[in-house]
PDB file of C-alpha atoms in Angstrom:
ATOM      1  CA  UNK A 212     114.544-146.030-104.354  1.00 82.00           C
ATOM      2  CA  UNK A 213     116.619-149.020-103.481  1.00 92.00           C
ATOM      3  CA  UNK A 214     114.768-151.618-101.420  1.00 95.00           C
ATOM      4  CA  UNK A 215     114.691-150.670 -97.756  1.00 96.00           C
ATOM      5  CA  UNK A 216     112.896-148.606 -95.159  1.00 96.00           C
ATOM      6  CA  UNK A 217     112.566-144.831 -95.637  1.00 94.00           C
ATOM      7  CA  UNK A 218     111.029-142.029 -93.554  1.00 93.00           C
ATOM      8  CA  UNK A 219     108.542-139.947 -95.524  1.00 92.00           C
ATOM      9  CA  UNK A 220     107.103-136.615 -94.430  1.00 92.00           C
ATOM     10  CA  UNK A 221     104.001-135.355 -96.189  1.00 92.00           C
ATOM     11  CA  UNK A 222     103.153-131.643 -95.959  1.00 92.00           C
ATOM     12  CA  UNK A 223     100.422-129.930 -97.956  1.00 92.00           C
ATOM     13  CA  UNK A 224      98.806-126.568 -97.128  1.00 94.00           C
ATOM     14  CA  UNK A 225      95.470-127.102 -95.393  1.00 94.00           C
ATOM     15  CA  UNK A 226      96.329-130.601 -94.163  1.00 96.00           C
ATOM     16  CA  UNK A 227      98.169-131.732 -91.046  1.00 96.00           C
ATOM     17  CA  UNK A 228     101.701-132.895 -91.840  1.00 96.00           C
ATOM     18  CA  UNK A 229     102.322-136.590 -91.338  1.00 94.00           C
ATOM     19  CA  UNK A 230     105.449-138.695 -91.068  1.00 93.00           C
ATOM     20  CA  UNK A 231     105.663-142.424 -91.608  1.00 91.00           C
ATOM     21  CA  UNK A 232     108.149-145.145 -92.386  1.00 92.00           C
ATOM     22  CA  UNK A 233     107.738-146.824 -95.758  1.00 93.00           C
ATOM     23  CA  UNK A 234     109.332-150.066 -96.883  1.00 94.00           C
ATOM     24  CA  UNK A 235     110.294-149.852-100.550  1.00 94.00           C
ATOM     25  CA  UNK A 236     110.390-153.142-102.422  1.00 95.00           C
ATOM     26  CA  UNK A 237     110.471-154.195-106.074  1.00 94.00           C
ATOM     27  CA  UNK A 238     106.994-154.396-107.573  1.00 93.00           C
ATOM     28  CA  UNK A 239     105.286-152.683-104.639  1.00 93.00           C
ATOM     29  CA  UNK A 240     101.877-151.088-105.130  1.00 92.00           C
ATOM     30  CA  UNK A 241     101.647-147.279-105.334  1.00 91.00           C
ATOM     31  CA  UNK A 242     101.609-145.678-101.901  1.00 88.00           C
ATOM     32  CA  UNK A 243      98.271-144.251-100.767  1.00 88.00           C
ATOM     33  CA  UNK A 244      98.309-141.720 -97.952  1.00 88.00           C
ATOM     34  CA  UNK A 245      95.297-140.175 -96.278  1.00 90.00           C
ATOM     35  CA  UNK A 246      95.844-136.874 -94.519  1.00 91.00           C
ATOM     36  CA  UNK A 247      93.719-135.105 -91.924  1.00 94.00           C
ATOM     37  CA  UNK A 248      92.838-131.416 -91.678  1.00 95.00           C
ATOM     38  CA  UNK A 249      95.462-129.376 -89.878  1.00 95.00           C
ATOM     39  CA  UNK A 250      95.020-127.572 -86.571  1.00 96.00           C
ATOM     40  CA  UNK A 251      95.447-123.840 -86.048  1.00 97.00           C
ATOM     41  CA  UNK A 252      98.564-122.761 -84.161  1.00 98.00           C
ATOM     42  CA  UNK A 253      98.606-119.158 -82.951  1.00 98.00           C
ATOM     43  CA  UNK A 254     101.567-117.591 -81.157  1.00 98.00           C
ATOM     44  CA  UNK A 255     101.556-114.034 -79.806  1.00 98.00           C
ATOM     45  CA  UNK A 256     105.181-112.881 -79.624  1.00 98.00           C
ATOM     46  CA  UNK A 257     105.784-110.064 -77.131  1.00 98.00           C
ATOM     47  CA  UNK A 258     108.662-108.306 -75.388  1.00 96.00           C
ATOM     48  CA  UNK A 259     109.184-108.306 -71.602  1.00 94.00           C
ATOM     49  CA  UNK A 260     106.633-105.476 -71.270  1.00 96.00           C
ATOM     50  CA  UNK A 261     103.946-107.388 -73.181  1.00 97.00           C
ATOM     51  CA  UNK A 262     104.324-105.245 -76.310  1.00 97.00           C
ATOM     52  CA  UNK A 263     103.963-107.194 -79.591  1.00 98.00           C
ATOM     53  CA  UNK A 264     107.139-107.853 -81.581  1.00 98.00           C
ATOM     54  CA  UNK A 265     106.191-107.347 -85.248  1.00 98.00           C
ATOM     55  CA  UNK A 266     107.548-109.848 -87.772  1.00 97.00           C
ATOM     56  CA  UNK A 267     109.297-112.065 -85.194  1.00 97.00           C
ATOM     57  CA  UNK A 268     110.880-115.149 -86.764  1.00 97.00           C
ATOM     58  CA  UNK A 269     109.369-118.553 -85.939  1.00 97.00           C
ATOM     59  CA  UNK A 270     111.493-121.507 -87.014  1.00 95.00           C
ATOM     60  CA  UNK A 271     110.584-125.166 -86.786  1.00 96.00           C
ATOM     61  CA  UNK A 272     112.962-127.471 -84.932  1.00 94.00           C
ATOM     62  CA  UNK A 273     112.189-131.094 -84.164  1.00 95.00           C
ATOM     63  CA  UNK A 274     108.868-132.775 -84.721  1.00 96.00           C
ATOM     64  CA  UNK A 275     108.334-136.420 -83.786  1.00 94.00           C
ATOM     65  CA  UNK A 276     111.946-136.593 -82.556  1.00 92.00           C
ATOM     66  CA  UNK A 277     113.516-135.583 -85.875  1.00 93.00           C
ATOM     67  CA  UNK A 278     113.991-132.619 -88.177  1.00 91.00           C
ATOM     68  CA  UNK A 279     111.526-133.522 -90.890  1.00 89.00           C
ATOM     69  CA  UNK A 280     109.452-130.321 -91.172  1.00 92.00           C
ATOM     70  CA  UNK A 281     111.027-127.122 -92.436  1.00 90.00           C
ATOM     71  CA  UNK A 282     109.722-123.614 -92.832  1.00 92.00           C
ATOM     72  CA  UNK A 283     113.084-122.187 -93.839  1.00 87.00           C
ATOM     73  CA  UNK A 284     114.488-123.084 -97.246  1.00 80.00           C
ATOM     74  CA  UNK A 285     117.652-125.177 -96.889  1.00 76.00           C
ATOM     75  CA  UNK A 286     119.253-126.500-100.085  1.00 80.00           C
ATOM     76  CA  UNK A 287     117.625-129.605-101.571  1.00 80.00           C
ATOM     77  CA  UNK A 288     114.422-129.199 -99.522  1.00 79.00           C
ATOM     78  CA  UNK A 289     111.206-128.205-101.304  1.00 83.00           C
ATOM     79  CA  UNK A 290     109.326-125.102-100.179  1.00 87.00           C
ATOM     80  CA  UNK A 291     106.817-126.143 -97.498  1.00 90.00           C
ATOM     81  CA  UNK A 292     104.606-123.011 -97.410  1.00 93.00           C
ATOM     82  CA  UNK A 293     104.714-123.119 -93.594  1.00 96.00           C
ATOM     83  CA  UNK A 294     104.845-119.502 -92.345  1.00 97.00           C
ATOM     84  CA  UNK A 295     108.218-118.142 -91.177  1.00 96.00           C
ATOM     85  CA  UNK A 296     107.292-115.056 -89.219  1.00 96.00           C
ATOM     86  CA  UNK A 297     104.667-113.247 -87.204  1.00 98.00           C
ATOM     87  CA  UNK A 298     102.581-110.494 -88.735  1.00 98.00           C
ATOM     88  CA  UNK A 299     102.785-106.748 -88.002  1.00 98.00           C
ATOM     89  CA  UNK A 300     100.954-107.335 -84.689  1.00 98.00           C
ATOM     90  CA  UNK A 301     103.426-110.000 -83.544  1.00 98.00           C
ATOM     91  CA  UNK A 302     100.954-112.838 -84.206  1.00 98.00           C
ATOM     92  CA  UNK A 303     102.213-116.007 -85.878  1.00 98.00           C
ATOM     93  CA  UNK A 304      99.533-118.221 -87.389  1.00 98.00           C
ATOM     94  CA  UNK A 305      99.930-121.641 -88.980  1.00 98.00           C
ATOM     95  CA  UNK A 306      96.460-122.811 -90.003  1.00 97.00           C
ATOM     96  CA  UNK A 307      97.405-126.409 -90.834  1.00 97.00           C
ATOM     97  CA  UNK A 308      99.813-127.430 -88.078  1.00 97.00           C
ATOM     98  CA  UNK A 309     100.014-131.016 -86.793  1.00 96.00           C
ATOM     99  CA  UNK A 310      98.027-131.824 -83.653  1.00 93.00           C
ATOM    100  CA  UNK A 311     101.090-133.054 -81.740  1.00 96.00           C
ATOM    101  CA  UNK A 312     104.075-131.229 -80.219  1.00 97.00           C
ATOM    102  CA  UNK A 313     106.491-129.278 -82.416  1.00 97.00           C
ATOM    103  CA  UNK A 314     109.693-127.544 -81.255  1.00 97.00           C
ATOM    104  CA  UNK A 315     109.997-123.906 -82.352  1.00 97.00           C
ATOM    105  CA  UNK A 316     112.715-121.270 -82.126  1.00 96.00           C
ATOM    106  CA  UNK A 317     111.285-117.778 -81.849  1.00 97.00           C
ATOM    107  CA  UNK A 318     113.588-114.810 -82.314  1.00 95.00           C
ATOM    108  CA  UNK A 319     113.980-111.233 -83.450  1.00 95.00           C
ATOM    109  CA  UNK A 320     116.953-108.869 -83.684  1.00 92.00           C
ATOM    110  CA  UNK A 321     117.575-107.169 -80.330  1.00 89.00           C
ATOM    111  CA  UNK A 322     115.995-109.982 -78.310  1.00 93.00           C
ATOM    112  CA  UNK A 323     117.199-113.315 -76.967  1.00 90.00           C
ATOM    113  CA  UNK A 324     115.589-116.182 -78.841  1.00 91.00           C
ATOM    114  CA  UNK A 325     113.350-118.714 -77.117  1.00 93.00           C
ATOM    115  CA  UNK A 326     113.058-122.433 -77.803  1.00 95.00           C
ATOM    116  CA  UNK A 327     109.547-123.673 -77.040  1.00 97.00           C
ATOM    117  CA  UNK A 328     107.530-126.826 -77.602  1.00 97.00           C
ATOM    118  CA  UNK A 329     103.915-126.114 -78.535  1.00 98.00           C
ATOM    119  CA  UNK A 330     100.802-128.003 -79.576  1.00 97.00           C
ATOM    120  CA  UNK A 331      98.266-126.437 -81.950  1.00 97.00           C
ATOM    121  CA  UNK A 332      94.803-125.861 -80.567  1.00 94.00           C
ATOM    122  CA  UNK A 333      92.076-123.347 -79.818  1.00 93.00           C
ATOM    123  CA  UNK A 334      94.112-121.420 -77.233  1.00 95.00           C
ATOM    124  CA  UNK A 335      96.776-119.011 -78.526  1.00 96.00           C
ATOM    125  CA  UNK A 336     100.255-119.355 -77.047  1.00 98.00           C
ATOM    126  CA  UNK A 337     102.052-116.344 -75.554  1.00 98.00           C
ATOM    127  CA  UNK A 338     105.837-116.227 -75.957  1.00 97.00           C
ATOM    128  CA  UNK A 339     107.814-113.415 -74.367  1.00 97.00           C
ATOM    129  CA  UNK A 340     111.294-112.670 -75.704  1.00 96.00           C
ATOM    130  CA  UNK A 341     113.753-111.148 -73.224  1.00 93.00           C
ATOM    131  CA  UNK A 342     116.035-108.328 -74.273  1.00 90.00           C
ATOM    132  CA  UNK A 343     119.283-109.491 -75.837  1.00 85.00           C
ATOM    133  CA  UNK A 344     122.249-109.680 -73.519  1.00 74.00           C
ATOM    134  CA  UNK A 345     124.929-107.053 -73.924  1.00 73.00           C
ATOM    135  CA  UNK A 346     128.610-107.895 -73.768  1.00 76.00           C
ATOM    136  CA  UNK A 347     130.903-105.169 -72.487  1.00 80.00           C
ATOM    137  CA  UNK A 348     134.666-105.411 -72.342  1.00 83.00           C
ATOM    138  CA  UNK A 349     138.017-104.850 -73.991  1.00 87.00           C
ATOM    139  CA  UNK A 350     139.848-107.015 -76.507  1.00 91.00           C
ATOM    140  CA  UNK A 351     143.559-107.267 -75.802  1.00 93.00           C
ATOM    141  CA  UNK A 352     146.348-108.525 -78.063  1.00 92.00           C
ATOM    142  CA  UNK A 353     147.712-111.573 -76.220  1.00 93.00           C
ATOM    143  CA  UNK A 354     151.377-110.917 -77.105  1.00 94.00           C
ATOM    144  CA  UNK A 355     151.631-107.140 -76.708  1.00 95.00           C
ATOM    145  CA  UNK A 356     148.931-106.627 -74.093  1.00 93.00           C
ATOM    146  CA  UNK A 357     147.677-103.608 -76.049  1.00 94.00           C
ATOM    147  CA  UNK A 358     143.961-103.036 -76.707  1.00 92.00           C
ATOM    148  CA  UNK A 359     142.611-103.913 -80.157  1.00 92.00           C
ATOM    149  CA  UNK A 360     140.416-100.974 -81.140  1.00 89.00           C
ATOM    150  CA  UNK A 361     138.556-102.454 -84.126  1.00 87.00           C
ATOM    151  CA  UNK A 362     137.012-105.915 -83.804  1.00 82.00           C
ATOM    152  CA  UNK A 363     133.775-107.822 -84.237  1.00 77.00           C
ATOM    153  CA  UNK A 364     132.112-110.076 -81.692  1.00 74.00           C
ATOM    154  CA  UNK A 365     129.718-112.485 -83.388  1.00 70.00           C
ATOM    155  CA  UNK A 366     127.415-114.844 -81.454  1.00 66.00           C
ATOM    156  CA  UNK A 367     127.710-118.289 -83.037  1.00 66.00           C
ATOM    157  CA  UNK A 368     125.216-121.122 -82.822  1.00 61.00           C
ATOM    158  CA  UNK A 369     127.061-124.357 -83.421  1.00 60.00           C
ATOM    159  CA  UNK A 370     126.099-127.961 -83.908  1.00 58.00           C
ATOM    160  CA  UNK A 371     129.423-129.747 -84.226  1.00 55.00           C
ATOM    161  CA  UNK A 372     128.017-133.243 -84.810  1.00 58.00           C
ATOM    162  CA  UNK A 373     125.866-132.037 -87.702  1.00 57.00           C
ATOM    163  CA  UNK A 374     128.547-129.625 -88.990  1.00 56.00           C
ATOM    164  CA  UNK A 375     126.096-126.724 -88.649  1.00 54.00           C
ATOM    165  CA  UNK A 376     127.466-123.272 -87.854  1.00 56.00           C
ATOM    166  CA  UNK A 377     125.395-120.112 -87.958  1.00 55.00           C
ATOM    167  CA  UNK A 378     125.782-116.604 -86.667  1.00 54.00           C
ATOM    168  CA  UNK A 379     123.306-113.976 -85.676  1.00 51.00           C
ATOM    169  CA  UNK A 380     123.640-110.223 -85.907  1.00 46.00           C
TER     170      UNK A 380
END
């Protein structure tokens, strides 16, 4: 690395992730990091009737005010081994989560996703996903005024500043 200050995130299964700023300089000593045991995070994902949602997706958002932990696999990011989804009973378990707040997005096809901020600990968290909204209507050609019979309506999640566009189906 060129001399300067760099954020470093350390994640190893069984140990709580940690994030720190490191100043790189010529001739510096090797970096020594000590990590603590992780905490258990349990999330029960249910529908509006309290019925478990098997295999619901649990994505990590911000942690410590930045996106430095990933459980999905974007390009150029090593696999973290952080779980991505709940089990067949709708229970998501991360046995080595940090002991501070993490933002999560919890979703499953047919339901509206929920953004939640949770802290790992002895008490399981309950997250209820509402049914997905339904859009009903007609698509009309602006010039002719005639209905367009074949079309697709795709919900888009956009992050213009970060040039991130994604769609769900």
